Short mmCIF file of C-alpha atoms and ligand atoms in Angstrom, two decimals:
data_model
loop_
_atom_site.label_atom_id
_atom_site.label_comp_id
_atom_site.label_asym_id
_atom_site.label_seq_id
_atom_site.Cartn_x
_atom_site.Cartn_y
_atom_site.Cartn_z
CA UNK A 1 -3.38 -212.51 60.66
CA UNK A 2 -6.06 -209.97 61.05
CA UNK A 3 -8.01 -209.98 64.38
CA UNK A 4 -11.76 -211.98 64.58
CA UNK A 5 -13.11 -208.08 64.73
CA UNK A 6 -13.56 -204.56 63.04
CA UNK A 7 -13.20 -201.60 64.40
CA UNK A 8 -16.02 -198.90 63.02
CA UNK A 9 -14.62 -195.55 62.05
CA UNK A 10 -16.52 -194.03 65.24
CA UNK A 11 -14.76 -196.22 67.55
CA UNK A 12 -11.66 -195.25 66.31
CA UNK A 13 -12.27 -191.55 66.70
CA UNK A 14 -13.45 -192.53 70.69
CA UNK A 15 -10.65 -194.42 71.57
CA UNK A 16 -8.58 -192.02 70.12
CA UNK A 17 -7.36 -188.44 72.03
CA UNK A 18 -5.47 -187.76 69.05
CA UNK A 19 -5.73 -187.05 65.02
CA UNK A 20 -5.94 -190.07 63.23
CA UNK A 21 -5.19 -190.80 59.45
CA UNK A 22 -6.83 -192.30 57.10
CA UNK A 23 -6.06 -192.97 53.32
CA UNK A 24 -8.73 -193.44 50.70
CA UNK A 25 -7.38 -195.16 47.35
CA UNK A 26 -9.25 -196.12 44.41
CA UNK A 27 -9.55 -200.08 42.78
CA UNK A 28 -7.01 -200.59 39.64
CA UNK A 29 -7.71 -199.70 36.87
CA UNK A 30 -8.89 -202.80 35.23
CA UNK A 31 -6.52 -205.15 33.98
CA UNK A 32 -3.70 -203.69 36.61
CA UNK A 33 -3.62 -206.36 39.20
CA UNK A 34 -4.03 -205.83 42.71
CA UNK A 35 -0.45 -205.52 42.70
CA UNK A 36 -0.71 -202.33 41.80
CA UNK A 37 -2.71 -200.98 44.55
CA UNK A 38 -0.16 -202.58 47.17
CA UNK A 39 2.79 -201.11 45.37
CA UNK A 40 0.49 -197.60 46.18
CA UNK A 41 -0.14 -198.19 49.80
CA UNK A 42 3.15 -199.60 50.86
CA UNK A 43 4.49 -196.37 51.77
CA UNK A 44 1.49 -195.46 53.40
CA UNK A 45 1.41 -197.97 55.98
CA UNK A 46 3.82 -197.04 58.14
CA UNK A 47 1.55 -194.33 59.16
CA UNK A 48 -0.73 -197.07 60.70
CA UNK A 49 -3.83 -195.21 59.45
CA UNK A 50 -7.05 -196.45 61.42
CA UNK A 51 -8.88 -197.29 58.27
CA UNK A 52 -9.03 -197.07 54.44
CA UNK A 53 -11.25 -196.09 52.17
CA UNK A 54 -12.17 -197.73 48.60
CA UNK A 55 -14.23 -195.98 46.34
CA UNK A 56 -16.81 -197.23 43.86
CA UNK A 57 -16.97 -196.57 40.85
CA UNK A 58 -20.31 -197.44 38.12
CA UNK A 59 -20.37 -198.81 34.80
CA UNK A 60 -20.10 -196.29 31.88
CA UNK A 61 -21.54 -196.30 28.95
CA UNK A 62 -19.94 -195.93 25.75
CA UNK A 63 -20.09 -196.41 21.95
CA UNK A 64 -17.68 -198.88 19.97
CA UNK A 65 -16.95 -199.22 16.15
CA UNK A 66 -17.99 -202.93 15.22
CA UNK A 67 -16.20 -204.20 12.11
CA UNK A 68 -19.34 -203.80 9.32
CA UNK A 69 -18.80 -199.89 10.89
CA UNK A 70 -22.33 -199.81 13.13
CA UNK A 71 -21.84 -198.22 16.76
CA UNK A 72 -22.66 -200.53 19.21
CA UNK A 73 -23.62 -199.36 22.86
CA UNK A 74 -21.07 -201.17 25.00
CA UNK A 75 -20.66 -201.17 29.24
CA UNK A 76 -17.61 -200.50 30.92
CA UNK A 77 -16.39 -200.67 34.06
CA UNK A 78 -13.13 -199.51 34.67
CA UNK A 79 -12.68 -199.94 38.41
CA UNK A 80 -14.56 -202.55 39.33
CA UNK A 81 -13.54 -204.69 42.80
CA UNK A 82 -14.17 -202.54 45.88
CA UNK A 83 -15.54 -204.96 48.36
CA UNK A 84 -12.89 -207.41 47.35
CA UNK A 85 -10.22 -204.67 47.38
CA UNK A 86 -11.34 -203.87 51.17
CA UNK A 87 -11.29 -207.35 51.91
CA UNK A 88 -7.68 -208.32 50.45
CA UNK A 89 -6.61 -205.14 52.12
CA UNK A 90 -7.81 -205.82 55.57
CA UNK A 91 -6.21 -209.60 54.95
CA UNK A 92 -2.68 -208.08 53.99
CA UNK A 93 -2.35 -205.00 55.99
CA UNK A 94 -4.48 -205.77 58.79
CA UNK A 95 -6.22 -202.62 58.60
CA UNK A 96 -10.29 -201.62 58.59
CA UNK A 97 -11.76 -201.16 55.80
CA UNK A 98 -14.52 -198.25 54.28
CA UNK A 99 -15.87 -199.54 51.42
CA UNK A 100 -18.17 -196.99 49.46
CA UNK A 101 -21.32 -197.24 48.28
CA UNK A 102 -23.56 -195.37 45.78
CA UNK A 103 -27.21 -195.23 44.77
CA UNK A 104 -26.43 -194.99 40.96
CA UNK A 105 -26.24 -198.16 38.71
CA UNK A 106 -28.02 -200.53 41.83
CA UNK A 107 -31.62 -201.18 42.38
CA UNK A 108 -32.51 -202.29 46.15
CA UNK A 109 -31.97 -205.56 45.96
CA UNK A 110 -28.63 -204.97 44.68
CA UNK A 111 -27.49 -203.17 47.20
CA UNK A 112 -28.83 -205.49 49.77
CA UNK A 113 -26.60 -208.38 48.28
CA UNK A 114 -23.65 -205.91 48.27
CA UNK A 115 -24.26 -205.00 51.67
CA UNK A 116 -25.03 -208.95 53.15
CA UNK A 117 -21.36 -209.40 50.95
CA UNK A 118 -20.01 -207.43 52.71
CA UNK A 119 -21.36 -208.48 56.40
CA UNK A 120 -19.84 -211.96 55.34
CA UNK A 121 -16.62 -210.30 54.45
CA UNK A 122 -16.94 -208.87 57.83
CA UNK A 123 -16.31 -205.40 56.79
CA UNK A 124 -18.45 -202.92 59.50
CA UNK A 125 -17.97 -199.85 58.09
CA UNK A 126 -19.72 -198.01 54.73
CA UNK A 127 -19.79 -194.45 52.95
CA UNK A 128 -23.00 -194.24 51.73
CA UNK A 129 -23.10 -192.16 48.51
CA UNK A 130 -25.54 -191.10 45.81
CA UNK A 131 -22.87 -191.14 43.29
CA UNK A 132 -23.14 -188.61 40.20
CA UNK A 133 -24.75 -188.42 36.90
CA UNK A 134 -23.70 -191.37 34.17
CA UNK A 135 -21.37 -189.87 31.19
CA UNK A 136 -24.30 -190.17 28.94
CA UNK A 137 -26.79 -188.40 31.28
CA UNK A 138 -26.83 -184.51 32.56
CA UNK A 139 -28.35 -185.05 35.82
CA UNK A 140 -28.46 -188.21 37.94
CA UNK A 141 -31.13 -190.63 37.25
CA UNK A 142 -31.40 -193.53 39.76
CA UNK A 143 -31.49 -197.00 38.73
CA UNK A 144 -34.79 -198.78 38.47
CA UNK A 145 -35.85 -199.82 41.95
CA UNK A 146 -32.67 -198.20 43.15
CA UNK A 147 -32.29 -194.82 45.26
CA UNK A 148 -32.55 -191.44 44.40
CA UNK A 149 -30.73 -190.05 47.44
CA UNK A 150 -27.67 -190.84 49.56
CA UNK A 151 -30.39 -190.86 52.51
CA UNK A 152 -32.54 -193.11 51.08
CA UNK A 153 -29.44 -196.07 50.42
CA UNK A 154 -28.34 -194.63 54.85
CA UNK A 155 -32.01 -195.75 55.71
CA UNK A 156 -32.07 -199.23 53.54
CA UNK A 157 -28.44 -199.76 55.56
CA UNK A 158 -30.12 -198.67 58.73
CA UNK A 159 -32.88 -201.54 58.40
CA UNK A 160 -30.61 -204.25 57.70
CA UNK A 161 -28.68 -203.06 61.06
CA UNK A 162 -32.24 -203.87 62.69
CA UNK A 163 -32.31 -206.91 60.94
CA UNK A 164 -35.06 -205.80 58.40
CA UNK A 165 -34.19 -207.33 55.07
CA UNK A 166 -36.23 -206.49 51.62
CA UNK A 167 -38.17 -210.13 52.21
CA UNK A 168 -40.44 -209.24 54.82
CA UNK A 169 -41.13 -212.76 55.61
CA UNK A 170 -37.62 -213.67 56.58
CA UNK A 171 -37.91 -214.86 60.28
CA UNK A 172 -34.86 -214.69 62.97
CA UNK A 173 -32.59 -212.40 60.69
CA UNK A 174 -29.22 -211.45 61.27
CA UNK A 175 -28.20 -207.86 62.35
CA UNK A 176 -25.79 -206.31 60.73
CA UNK A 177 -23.37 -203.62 62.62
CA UNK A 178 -22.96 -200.95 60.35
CA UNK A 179 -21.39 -197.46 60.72
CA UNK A 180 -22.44 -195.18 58.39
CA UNK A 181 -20.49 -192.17 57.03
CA UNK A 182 -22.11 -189.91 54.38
CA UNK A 183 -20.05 -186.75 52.52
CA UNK A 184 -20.50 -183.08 53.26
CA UNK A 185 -19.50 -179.92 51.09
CA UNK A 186 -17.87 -177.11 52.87
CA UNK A 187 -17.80 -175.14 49.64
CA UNK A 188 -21.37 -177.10 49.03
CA UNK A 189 -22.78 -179.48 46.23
CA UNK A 190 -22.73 -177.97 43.51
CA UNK A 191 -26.52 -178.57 42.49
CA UNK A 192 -27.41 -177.45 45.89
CA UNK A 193 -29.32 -173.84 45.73
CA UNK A 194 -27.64 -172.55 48.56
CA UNK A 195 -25.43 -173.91 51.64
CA UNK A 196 -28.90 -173.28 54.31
CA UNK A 197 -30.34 -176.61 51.79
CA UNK A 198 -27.23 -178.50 51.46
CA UNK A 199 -26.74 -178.19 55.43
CA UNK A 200 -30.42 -179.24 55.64
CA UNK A 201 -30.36 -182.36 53.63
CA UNK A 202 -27.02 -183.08 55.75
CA UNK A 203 -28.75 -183.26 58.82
CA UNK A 204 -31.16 -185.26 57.49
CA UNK A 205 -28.88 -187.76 56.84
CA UNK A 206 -27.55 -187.18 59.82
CA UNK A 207 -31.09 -187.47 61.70
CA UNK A 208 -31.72 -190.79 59.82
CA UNK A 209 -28.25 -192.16 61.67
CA UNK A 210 -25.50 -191.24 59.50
CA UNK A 211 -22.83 -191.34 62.12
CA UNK A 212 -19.86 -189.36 60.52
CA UNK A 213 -19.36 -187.04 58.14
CA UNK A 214 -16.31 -187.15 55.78
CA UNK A 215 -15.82 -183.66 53.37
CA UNK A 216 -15.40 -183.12 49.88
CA UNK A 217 -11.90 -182.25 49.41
CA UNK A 218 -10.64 -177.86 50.33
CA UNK A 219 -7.59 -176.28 49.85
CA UNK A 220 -8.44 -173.36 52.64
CA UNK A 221 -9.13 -174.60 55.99
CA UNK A 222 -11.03 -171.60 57.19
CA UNK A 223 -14.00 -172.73 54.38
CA UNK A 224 -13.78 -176.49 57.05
CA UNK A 225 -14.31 -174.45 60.20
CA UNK A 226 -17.10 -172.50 58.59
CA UNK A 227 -18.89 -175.51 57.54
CA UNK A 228 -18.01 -177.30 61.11
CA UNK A 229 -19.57 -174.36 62.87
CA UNK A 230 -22.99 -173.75 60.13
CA UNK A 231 -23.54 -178.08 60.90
CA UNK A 232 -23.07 -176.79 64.72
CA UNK A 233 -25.29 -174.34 64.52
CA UNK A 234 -27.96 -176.70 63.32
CA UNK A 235 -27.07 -179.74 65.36
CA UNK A 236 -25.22 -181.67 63.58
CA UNK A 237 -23.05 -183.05 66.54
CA UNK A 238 -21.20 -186.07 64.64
CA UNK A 239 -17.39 -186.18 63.89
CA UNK A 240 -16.44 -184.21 60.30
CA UNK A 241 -13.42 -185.44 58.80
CA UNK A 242 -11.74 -183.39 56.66
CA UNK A 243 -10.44 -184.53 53.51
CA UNK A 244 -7.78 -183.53 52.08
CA UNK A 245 -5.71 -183.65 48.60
CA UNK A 246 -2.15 -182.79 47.06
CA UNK A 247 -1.85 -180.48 44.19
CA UNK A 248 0.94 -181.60 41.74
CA UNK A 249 0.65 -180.47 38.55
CA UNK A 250 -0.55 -177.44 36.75
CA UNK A 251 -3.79 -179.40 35.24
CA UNK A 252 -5.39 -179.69 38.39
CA UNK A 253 -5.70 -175.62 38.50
CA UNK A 254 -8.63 -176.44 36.10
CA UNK A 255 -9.52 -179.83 36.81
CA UNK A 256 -10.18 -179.75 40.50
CA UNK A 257 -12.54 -176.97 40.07
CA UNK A 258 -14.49 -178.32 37.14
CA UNK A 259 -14.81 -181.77 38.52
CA UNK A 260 -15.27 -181.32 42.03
CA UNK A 261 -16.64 -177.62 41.99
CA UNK A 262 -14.53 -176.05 44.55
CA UNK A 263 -12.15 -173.05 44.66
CA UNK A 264 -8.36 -172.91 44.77
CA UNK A 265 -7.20 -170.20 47.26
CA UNK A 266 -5.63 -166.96 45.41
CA UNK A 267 -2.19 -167.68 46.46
CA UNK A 268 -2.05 -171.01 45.66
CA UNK A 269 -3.21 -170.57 42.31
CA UNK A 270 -0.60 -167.62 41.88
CA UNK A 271 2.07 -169.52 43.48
CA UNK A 272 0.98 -172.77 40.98
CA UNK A 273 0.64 -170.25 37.55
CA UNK A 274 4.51 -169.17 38.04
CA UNK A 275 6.06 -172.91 38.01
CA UNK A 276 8.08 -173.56 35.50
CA UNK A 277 6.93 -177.29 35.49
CA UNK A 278 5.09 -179.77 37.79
CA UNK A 279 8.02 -180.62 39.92
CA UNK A 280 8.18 -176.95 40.87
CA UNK A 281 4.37 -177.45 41.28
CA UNK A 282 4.60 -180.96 43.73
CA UNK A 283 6.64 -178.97 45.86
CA UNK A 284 4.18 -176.15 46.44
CA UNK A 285 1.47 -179.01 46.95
CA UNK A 286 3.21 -180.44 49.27
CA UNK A 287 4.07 -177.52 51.51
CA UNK A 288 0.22 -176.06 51.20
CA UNK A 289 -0.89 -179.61 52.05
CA UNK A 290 1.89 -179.60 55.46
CA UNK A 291 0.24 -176.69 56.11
CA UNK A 292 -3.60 -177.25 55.88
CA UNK A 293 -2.61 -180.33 58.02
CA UNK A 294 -0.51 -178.78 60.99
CA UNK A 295 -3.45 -176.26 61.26
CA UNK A 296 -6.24 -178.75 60.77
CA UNK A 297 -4.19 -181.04 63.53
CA UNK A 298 -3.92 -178.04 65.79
CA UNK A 299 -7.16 -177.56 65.82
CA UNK A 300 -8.19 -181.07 67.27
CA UNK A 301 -10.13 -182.56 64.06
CA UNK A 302 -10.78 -186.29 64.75
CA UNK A 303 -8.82 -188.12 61.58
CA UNK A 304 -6.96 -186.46 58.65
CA UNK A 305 -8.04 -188.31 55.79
CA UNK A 306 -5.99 -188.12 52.68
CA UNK A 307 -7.16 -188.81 48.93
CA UNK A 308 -4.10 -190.21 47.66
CA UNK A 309 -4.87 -190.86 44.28
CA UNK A 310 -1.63 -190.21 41.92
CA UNK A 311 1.24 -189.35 44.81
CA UNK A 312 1.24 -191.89 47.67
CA UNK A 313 4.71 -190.77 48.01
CA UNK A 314 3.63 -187.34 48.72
CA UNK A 315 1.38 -187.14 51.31
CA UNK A 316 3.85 -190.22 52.99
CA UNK A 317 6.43 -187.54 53.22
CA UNK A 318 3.60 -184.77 54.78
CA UNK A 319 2.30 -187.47 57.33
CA UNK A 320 5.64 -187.85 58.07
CA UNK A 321 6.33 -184.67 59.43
CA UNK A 322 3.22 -184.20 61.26
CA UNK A 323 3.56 -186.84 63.74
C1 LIG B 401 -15.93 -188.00 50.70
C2 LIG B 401 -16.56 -188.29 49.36
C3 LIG B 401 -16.41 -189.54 48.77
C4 LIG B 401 -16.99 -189.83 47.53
N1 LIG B 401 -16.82 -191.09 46.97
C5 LIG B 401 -17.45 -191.41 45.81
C6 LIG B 401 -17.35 -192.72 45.25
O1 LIG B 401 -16.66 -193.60 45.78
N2 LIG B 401 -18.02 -192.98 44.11
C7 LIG B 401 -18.79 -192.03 43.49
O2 LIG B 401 -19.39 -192.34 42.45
N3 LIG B 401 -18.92 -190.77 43.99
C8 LIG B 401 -18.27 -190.43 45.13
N4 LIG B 401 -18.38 -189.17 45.65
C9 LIG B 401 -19.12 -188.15 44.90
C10 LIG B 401 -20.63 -188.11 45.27
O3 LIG B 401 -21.24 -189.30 44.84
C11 LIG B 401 -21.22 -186.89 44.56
O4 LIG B 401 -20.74 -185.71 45.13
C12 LIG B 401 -22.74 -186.86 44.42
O5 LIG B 401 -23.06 -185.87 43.44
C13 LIG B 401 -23.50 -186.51 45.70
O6 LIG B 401 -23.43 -187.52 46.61
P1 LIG B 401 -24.05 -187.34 48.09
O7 LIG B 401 -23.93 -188.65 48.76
O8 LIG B 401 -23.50 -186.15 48.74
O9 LIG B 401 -25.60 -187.09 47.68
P2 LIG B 401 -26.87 -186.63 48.49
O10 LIG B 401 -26.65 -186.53 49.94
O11 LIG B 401 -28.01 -187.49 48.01
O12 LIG B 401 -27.07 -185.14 47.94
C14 LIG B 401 -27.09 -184.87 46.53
C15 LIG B 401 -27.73 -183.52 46.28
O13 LIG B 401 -29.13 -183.57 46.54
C16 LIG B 401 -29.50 -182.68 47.58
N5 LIG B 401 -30.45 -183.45 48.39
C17 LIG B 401 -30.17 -184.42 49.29
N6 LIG B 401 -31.33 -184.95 49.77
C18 LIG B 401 -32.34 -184.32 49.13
C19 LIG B 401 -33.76 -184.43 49.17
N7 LIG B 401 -34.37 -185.30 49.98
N8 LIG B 401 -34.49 -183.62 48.36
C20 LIG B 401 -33.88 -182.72 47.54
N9 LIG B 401 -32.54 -182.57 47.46
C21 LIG B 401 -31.79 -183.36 48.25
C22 LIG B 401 -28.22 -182.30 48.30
O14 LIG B 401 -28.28 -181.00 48.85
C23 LIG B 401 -27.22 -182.38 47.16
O15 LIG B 401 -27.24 -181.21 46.39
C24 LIG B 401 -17.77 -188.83 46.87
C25 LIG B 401 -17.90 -187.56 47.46
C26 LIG B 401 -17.32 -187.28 48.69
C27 LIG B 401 -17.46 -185.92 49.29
#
């Protein structure tokens, strides 16, 4: 049975003196069953990682044939479940919990039931997100009534922690207990201007009580120390966690960059280009990923949190040899 607590992220990292890990998965696809998702983290568990993360993911819009031939606008949601996921997951594994959040696709109020949800569910811990642009838009648009900016859905999560709901007139509220991660771009976001801005806007967040930072994912460490030591610089004192993914398969040379605008290192891009197929390829992911890990570990970073998405089996058998 799991215990009548949760532990926030930041208490982990305290009570720690070593590296932690931590996995972040995504909900089913739907229709898969939940089944699914246990059959992913299985293997993972042995690891006794000190919390998990569950992303969210918005509705989409798309356009579907009817029968008499007329498009019809249609909404989909292909992941939905993340609070519940982080709830059956805590149940089954005994394990905390990170559920994210984003601004896009939820007005205020929205967000306040999703956040009093999960209070109930007694889930403590949140990655506050703004979430990117719809498929059918080309930059992001928030929701009516909803946030524009990660800091603005921190600050709503920072009043309900002072018990300041969206009903002013609500007398003897309850407090919830919050901790609040937000993400941070060592290779920066890609609508950013320049890193000086991005780093700016991150310690705002970080001002406003964000109190840990988890990265968008690198493939060369020294581009994590450089960003540890520009937030530094500018006094932004909170834990970063690095996050980290596999390469296994020669897609991703393109993908990665394209969808989450960072670069591949020359060598491993070399190395990838002369595989003769993706097994080839799994096994220099795999080895670049030890790697990043023994260094990042080396160096003292608080957690090592993996995005295992597509190859639980993978990064089981690179946890395995780091500790
Ligand atoms: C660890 C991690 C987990 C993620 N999980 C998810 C997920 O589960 N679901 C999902 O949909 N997406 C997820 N994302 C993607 C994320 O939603 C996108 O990268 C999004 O484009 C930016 O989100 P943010 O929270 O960093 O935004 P913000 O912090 O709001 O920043 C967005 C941009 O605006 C700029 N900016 C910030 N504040 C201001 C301001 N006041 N004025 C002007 N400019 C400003 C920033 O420099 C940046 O360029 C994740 C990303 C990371 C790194």
């Amino acid at each position: 049975m799991r215990n009548n607590y949760t532990m926030k992220v930041t208490d982990h990292i305290q009570q720690s003196k070593k590296t932690l890990v931590s996995f972040e998965i995504l909900p089913p696809l739907k229709g898969k069953g939940i089944q699914s998702l246990y059959s992913h983290l299985d293997p993972l568990m042995e690891f006794n990682p000190s919390f998990i993360n569950v992303t969210y993911h918005r509705s989409e819009h798309t356009f579907k044939k009817r029968a008499d031939g007329v498009f019809e606008k249609v909404v989909v949601r292909k992941r939905p479940g993340t609070e519940s996921i982080c709830a059956s997951i805590m149940n089954k594994y005994n394990v905390d919990t990170v559920p994210h959040l984003i601004c896009g696709g939820f007005n205020v109020n929205e967000t306040e039931d999703a956040l009093i949800n999960l209070n109930y569910l007694g889930i403590d811990n949140v990655l506050v997100l703004r979430g990117d642009a719809a498929k059918n838009e080309s930059t992001f648009e928030p929701e009516t009534g909803g946030h524009q900016y990660a800091i603005d859905l921190l600050k709503q999560v920072n009043n309900l922690n002072d018990g300041i709901y969206l009903e002013e007139d609500l007398k003897n509220t309850n407090k919830t207990k919050f901790c609040i991660g937000v993400a941070g771009y060592p290779e920066k976001h890609f609508e950013a201007p320049n890193m000086e801005s991005d780093l700016k806007y991150l310690k705002a967040k970080v001002d406003a009580g964000a109190d840990y930072v988890v990265t968008q994912m690198f493939f060369d460490n020294a581009k994590y120390f450089a960003f540890v030591k520009a937030c530094r610089d500018i006094g932004i004192n909170v834990p970063i966690i690095p996050g980290l993914k596999p390469i296994y398969s020669k897609k991703q040379l393109t993908i990665l960059p394209k969808t989450f605008h960072i670069d591949l290192p020359q060598p491993l891009s070399e190395a990838i280009h002369g595989c003769k197929n993706d097994l080839d390829v799994e096994k220099i992911g795999e080895e670049w990923l030890l790697n990043q890990s023994k260094e990042l570990k080396q160096s003292g970073v608080p957690v090592l949190h993996y995005y295992t998405l597509g190859r639980p089996l993978l990064i089981a058998n690179v946890v395995k040899q780091l500790f």
